[in-house]
Amino acid sequence: MVFLVLPLFLQPNSTLRAQQDKRTAPPWEKKHAVEFAYHYAVQQPYAALAHRYGTFLSNGLTVGFQLAASPWSWSFAYDYFFGKTVKEDPLAWLRDEYGHIYGWDESGATPANVLLRMRGAWAGPTVDYALRILHQQSLHHFIQASIGMGVMRHRIYFVDDSRSVAQLFGNYGRGLDRLTGGPSLRFALRYRLLDAKNRRNFSITLFSYFARTRNLRSFNYDQMAYDRMYRTDITAGISVSYHLRYYFANQSKELIFY
């Protein structure tokens, strides 16, 4: 009699627990996800890059995809570099003994306020693996490692609001801006906070770029010389990202936003 009655008590409890587990499971364990992440970072250059630029900032966007209940995700990242410290001066040959560069306007030759800035970018696909380390109600904490392979480019950007120095624009400027680029690897270790209600999704990332680059202009006008040397450009940085995730069911094409 006991064996006949006992399953009647166990079955409702088991069904209830299954319903509770299904109801409290975070959405990424049941649905695929498409993610958009905006990141802002500070980077320190090393190797050959440190001879040309100082510390610079970057921001960008990452678009990713994750299968349901999978620790793996795939994404494409774009990172835009910008900085104020330029250690190499390709305009030295234009300056007088006081450091002035003269341009031409309606009143004749006048000193131009020319500024040198750093500009650059990195773009490429990445592969990520996440490991959950802590679970607090609807908040889930992860450690995520990623590797990416893409292309890095950087150059010296000339700011001349008066546009009175003809040597900075057109083909002249292209022979002075030191446009450099090449293949690059990106390594990152990330702390991620995911909210099952999709309200507080952010991450803090330590990352580094390793690039093998060369001058894409080949000829530097100020040096009157060809530049075909390969360089090793390295950066290390820290970034903060905000993530927006869209979930959609495995068997349905309906897009659900939490």
Coordinates of C-alpha atoms in Angstrom, one line a residue:
M1 CA 0.0 0.0 0.0
V2 CA 2.9 2.3 0.8
F3 CA 4.4 1.8 -2.6
L4 CA 1.1 2.7 -4.2
V5 CA 0.5 5.9 -2.2
L6 CA 4.1 7.3 -2.1
P7 CA 4.3 8.2 -5.8
L8 CA 1.1 10.2 -5.5
F9 CA 2.9 12.5 -3.0
L10 CA 6.2 12.7 -4.8
Q11 CA 4.8 13.4 -8.2
P12 CA 3.2 16.8 -7.4
N13 CA 6.3 17.9 -5.6
S14 CA 8.6 16.9 -8.4
T15 CA 6.4 18.7 -10.9
L16 CA 6.3 21.8 -8.8
R17 CA 10.1 21.9 -8.4
A18 CA 10.5 21.4 -12.2
Q19 CA 8.1 24.3 -12.8
Q20 CA 10.0 26.5 -10.3
D21 CA 13.3 25.7 -11.9
K22 CA 11.9 26.4 -15.3
R23 CA 10.5 29.7 -14.1
T24 CA 13.6 30.9 -12.2
A25 CA 16.1 29.8 -14.8
P26 CA 17.9 32.9 -16.4
P27 CA 16.8 33.6 -20.0
W28 CA 20.3 32.8 -21.5
E29 CA 19.8 29.2 -20.3
K30 CA 16.6 28.8 -22.3
K31 CA 17.0 31.2 -25.3
H32 CA 19.6 32.3 -27.8
A33 CA 20.9 35.9 -27.3
V34 CA 22.0 38.7 -29.5
E35 CA 24.1 41.3 -27.6
F36 CA 25.2 44.9 -28.2
A37 CA 27.9 46.3 -26.0
Y38 CA 29.3 49.8 -25.8
H39 CA 32.7 50.1 -24.2
Y40 CA 35.0 53.0 -23.1
A41 CA 38.7 52.3 -22.3
V42 CA 42.0 53.8 -21.4
Q43 CA 45.1 52.3 -23.1
Q44 CA 48.8 52.4 -22.5
P45 CA 51.1 51.8 -25.6
Y46 CA 54.2 49.7 -25.5
A47 CA 57.0 48.6 -27.8
A48 CA 57.2 50.7 -31.1
L49 CA 53.8 52.3 -30.4
A50 CA 55.2 53.9 -27.3
H51 CA 57.8 55.8 -29.3
R52 CA 55.1 57.5 -31.3
Y53 CA 52.2 58.0 -28.8
G54 CA 51.4 58.4 -25.2
T55 CA 48.4 57.1 -23.2
F56 CA 45.2 57.3 -25.2
L57 CA 41.5 56.6 -24.9
S58 CA 39.2 54.4 -27.0
N59 CA 35.5 53.6 -27.4
G60 CA 33.6 51.2 -29.5
L61 CA 30.9 48.7 -30.1
T62 CA 30.7 44.9 -29.9
V63 CA 27.9 42.8 -31.5
G64 CA 27.7 39.2 -30.3
F65 CA 25.7 36.0 -30.5
Q66 CA 25.4 33.3 -27.8
L67 CA 23.6 29.9 -28.1
A68 CA 21.2 29.0 -25.3
A69 CA 22.8 27.3 -22.3
S70 CA 26.3 27.6 -23.9
P71 CA 29.4 29.2 -22.3
W72 CA 30.7 30.1 -25.7
S73 CA 29.8 33.3 -27.6
W74 CA 31.0 34.9 -30.9
S75 CA 31.2 38.6 -31.6
F76 CA 32.6 41.3 -33.8
A77 CA 34.3 44.2 -32.1
Y78 CA 35.2 47.7 -33.3
D79 CA 37.5 50.0 -31.2
Y80 CA 38.2 53.6 -32.1
F81 CA 41.4 55.2 -30.7
F82 CA 42.0 58.9 -29.9
G83 CA 44.7 60.6 -27.9
K84 CA 46.4 64.0 -27.4
T85 CA 50.0 62.9 -26.9
V86 CA 52.1 62.5 -30.1
K87 CA 55.8 62.1 -29.5
E88 CA 56.9 62.1 -33.1
D89 CA 56.8 65.5 -34.9
P90 CA 56.6 65.1 -38.7
L91 CA 56.1 68.9 -39.0
A92 CA 59.4 69.9 -37.5
W93 CA 60.7 70.9 -40.9
L94 CA 57.9 73.5 -41.2
R95 CA 58.5 75.2 -37.8
D96 CA 60.7 78.2 -37.2
E97 CA 63.1 78.7 -34.3
Y98 CA 60.2 79.5 -32.1
G99 CA 58.2 76.5 -33.0
H100 CA 55.6 78.3 -35.1
I101 CA 54.1 77.1 -38.4
Y102 CA 53.0 79.8 -40.8
G103 CA 50.0 79.5 -42.9
W104 CA 48.3 81.8 -45.4
D105 CA 45.1 83.7 -45.1
E106 CA 43.6 87.0 -46.4
S107 CA 46.0 89.1 -44.3
G108 CA 49.1 87.2 -45.4
A109 CA 51.4 84.8 -43.6
T110 CA 50.3 84.3 -40.0
P111 CA 51.2 81.7 -37.4
A112 CA 48.8 78.8 -37.5
N113 CA 47.6 76.9 -34.4
V114 CA 48.4 73.4 -35.5
L115 CA 47.8 70.5 -33.1
L116 CA 48.9 66.9 -33.4
R117 CA 46.6 64.2 -32.3
M118 CA 46.5 60.4 -32.4
R119 CA 43.7 58.5 -34.2
G120 CA 43.3 54.8 -34.9
A121 CA 41.1 51.8 -34.8
W122 CA 40.9 48.0 -34.3
A123 CA 38.3 45.7 -35.8
G124 CA 37.9 42.0 -35.9
P125 CA 36.0 38.9 -34.7
T126 CA 36.4 37.4 -31.2
V127 CA 35.6 34.2 -29.4
D128 CA 34.5 34.3 -25.8
Y129 CA 34.2 31.7 -23.0
A130 CA 32.3 32.5 -19.8
L131 CA 32.4 30.7 -16.4
R132 CA 29.8 31.6 -13.8
I133 CA 31.4 32.2 -10.4
L134 CA 28.5 33.5 -8.3
H135 CA 24.7 33.6 -8.3
Q136 CA 22.7 36.1 -6.2
Q137 CA 19.0 36.1 -6.9
S138 CA 18.6 37.5 -10.4
L139 CA 22.2 38.6 -10.6
H140 CA 24.8 36.2 -12.1
H141 CA 28.6 36.9 -11.9
F142 CA 30.9 35.6 -14.6
I143 CA 34.6 35.5 -15.5
Q144 CA 35.0 35.6 -19.3
A145 CA 38.1 35.1 -21.4
S146 CA 38.3 36.1 -25.1
I147 CA 40.6 36.1 -28.0
G148 CA 40.2 38.0 -31.2
M149 CA 42.1 38.5 -34.5
G150 CA 41.7 41.6 -36.5
V151 CA 43.4 44.6 -38.0
M152 CA 44.9 47.6 -36.3
R153 CA 45.5 51.1 -37.8
H154 CA 46.8 54.3 -36.4
R155 CA 48.0 57.7 -37.7
I156 CA 48.8 61.3 -36.7
Y157 CA 45.9 63.6 -37.2
F158 CA 46.6 67.3 -37.8
V159 CA 44.2 69.9 -36.4
D160 CA 44.3 73.2 -38.3
D161 CA 41.0 75.0 -37.8
S162 CA 42.1 77.8 -40.1
R163 CA 43.0 75.4 -42.8
S164 CA 45.8 77.8 -43.8
V165 CA 48.7 75.3 -43.9
A166 CA 48.5 73.6 -47.3
Q167 CA 51.1 71.0 -46.4
L168 CA 48.6 69.3 -44.0
F169 CA 45.9 68.4 -46.5
G170 CA 45.5 66.2 -49.6
N171 CA 48.5 64.3 -50.8
Y172 CA 50.8 66.4 -48.8
G173 CA 49.2 65.4 -45.5
R174 CA 49.2 61.7 -46.5
G175 CA 52.9 61.9 -46.8
L176 CA 53.2 63.2 -43.2
D177 CA 50.5 61.4 -41.2
R178 CA 52.5 58.1 -40.6
L179 CA 49.5 55.9 -41.3
T180 CA 50.4 52.5 -40.0
G181 CA 48.6 49.2 -39.9
G182 CA 48.7 45.4 -39.9
P183 CA 47.3 42.2 -38.4
S184 CA 46.6 42.1 -34.7
L185 CA 45.6 39.8 -31.8
R186 CA 43.4 40.9 -28.9
F187 CA 43.4 39.1 -25.6
A188 CA 40.9 39.9 -22.8
L189 CA 39.9 38.8 -19.3
R190 CA 36.6 40.1 -18.2
Y191 CA 34.3 40.3 -15.2
R192 CA 30.7 40.3 -16.2
L193 CA 27.5 40.9 -14.3
L194 CA 24.3 39.6 -16.0
D195 CA 20.9 40.4 -14.7
A196 CA 18.1 37.9 -15.5
K197 CA 15.8 40.9 -15.9
N198 CA 18.3 42.6 -18.3
R199 CA 18.5 45.7 -16.2
R200 CA 22.1 45.7 -15.0
N201 CA 24.4 44.2 -17.6
F202 CA 27.9 45.5 -17.5
S203 CA 31.5 44.3 -17.5
I204 CA 35.0 45.4 -16.6
T205 CA 37.8 44.1 -18.9
L206 CA 41.6 43.9 -18.8
F207 CA 42.8 43.6 -22.4
S208 CA 45.9 43.8 -24.6
Y209 CA 46.6 44.3 -28.3
F210 CA 49.5 42.7 -30.1
A211 CA 50.0 44.0 -33.7
R212 CA 52.6 43.6 -36.4
T213 CA 52.4 46.8 -38.5
R214 CA 54.2 48.8 -41.1
N215 CA 53.9 52.3 -42.7
L216 CA 51.1 52.2 -45.2
R217 CA 52.2 55.4 -46.9
S218 CA 55.7 53.9 -47.6
F219 CA 57.2 57.4 -48.3
N220 CA 57.6 60.1 -45.6
Y221 CA 57.8 63.6 -47.2
D222 CA 59.5 65.2 -44.2
Q223 CA 62.3 62.6 -44.1
M224 CA 62.4 62.2 -47.9
A225 CA 62.8 58.5 -47.4
Y226 CA 60.9 55.3 -47.8
D227 CA 59.7 53.5 -44.7
R228 CA 59.2 49.8 -45.2
M229 CA 60.1 48.7 -41.6
Y230 CA 57.8 46.3 -39.7
R231 CA 56.9 47.3 -36.1
T232 CA 55.6 45.5 -33.1
D233 CA 52.8 47.6 -31.5
I234 CA 51.5 46.6 -28.1
T235 CA 48.9 48.1 -25.9
A236 CA 47.4 47.3 -22.5
G237 CA 44.2 48.7 -21.2
I238 CA 41.1 48.6 -19.0
S239 CA 37.6 49.2 -20.2
V240 CA 34.0 49.5 -18.9
S241 CA 31.1 48.2 -21.0
Y242 CA 27.4 48.3 -20.9
H243 CA 25.5 45.4 -22.5
L244 CA 22.1 45.2 -24.0
R245 CA 20.8 41.7 -24.7
Y246 CA 17.9 40.5 -26.9
Y247 CA 16.7 36.9 -26.3
F248 CA 14.7 34.8 -28.7
A249 CA 13.3 31.3 -28.2
N250 CA 15.0 28.2 -29.7
Q251 CA 11.9 27.1 -31.6
S252 CA 10.4 30.5 -32.4
K253 CA 11.4 33.4 -34.6
E254 CA 9.6 35.8 -32.2
L255 CA 12.0 38.4 -30.7
I256 CA 11.5 38.9 -27.0
F257 CA 13.0 41.9 -25.2
Y258 CA 13.4 41.7 -21.4

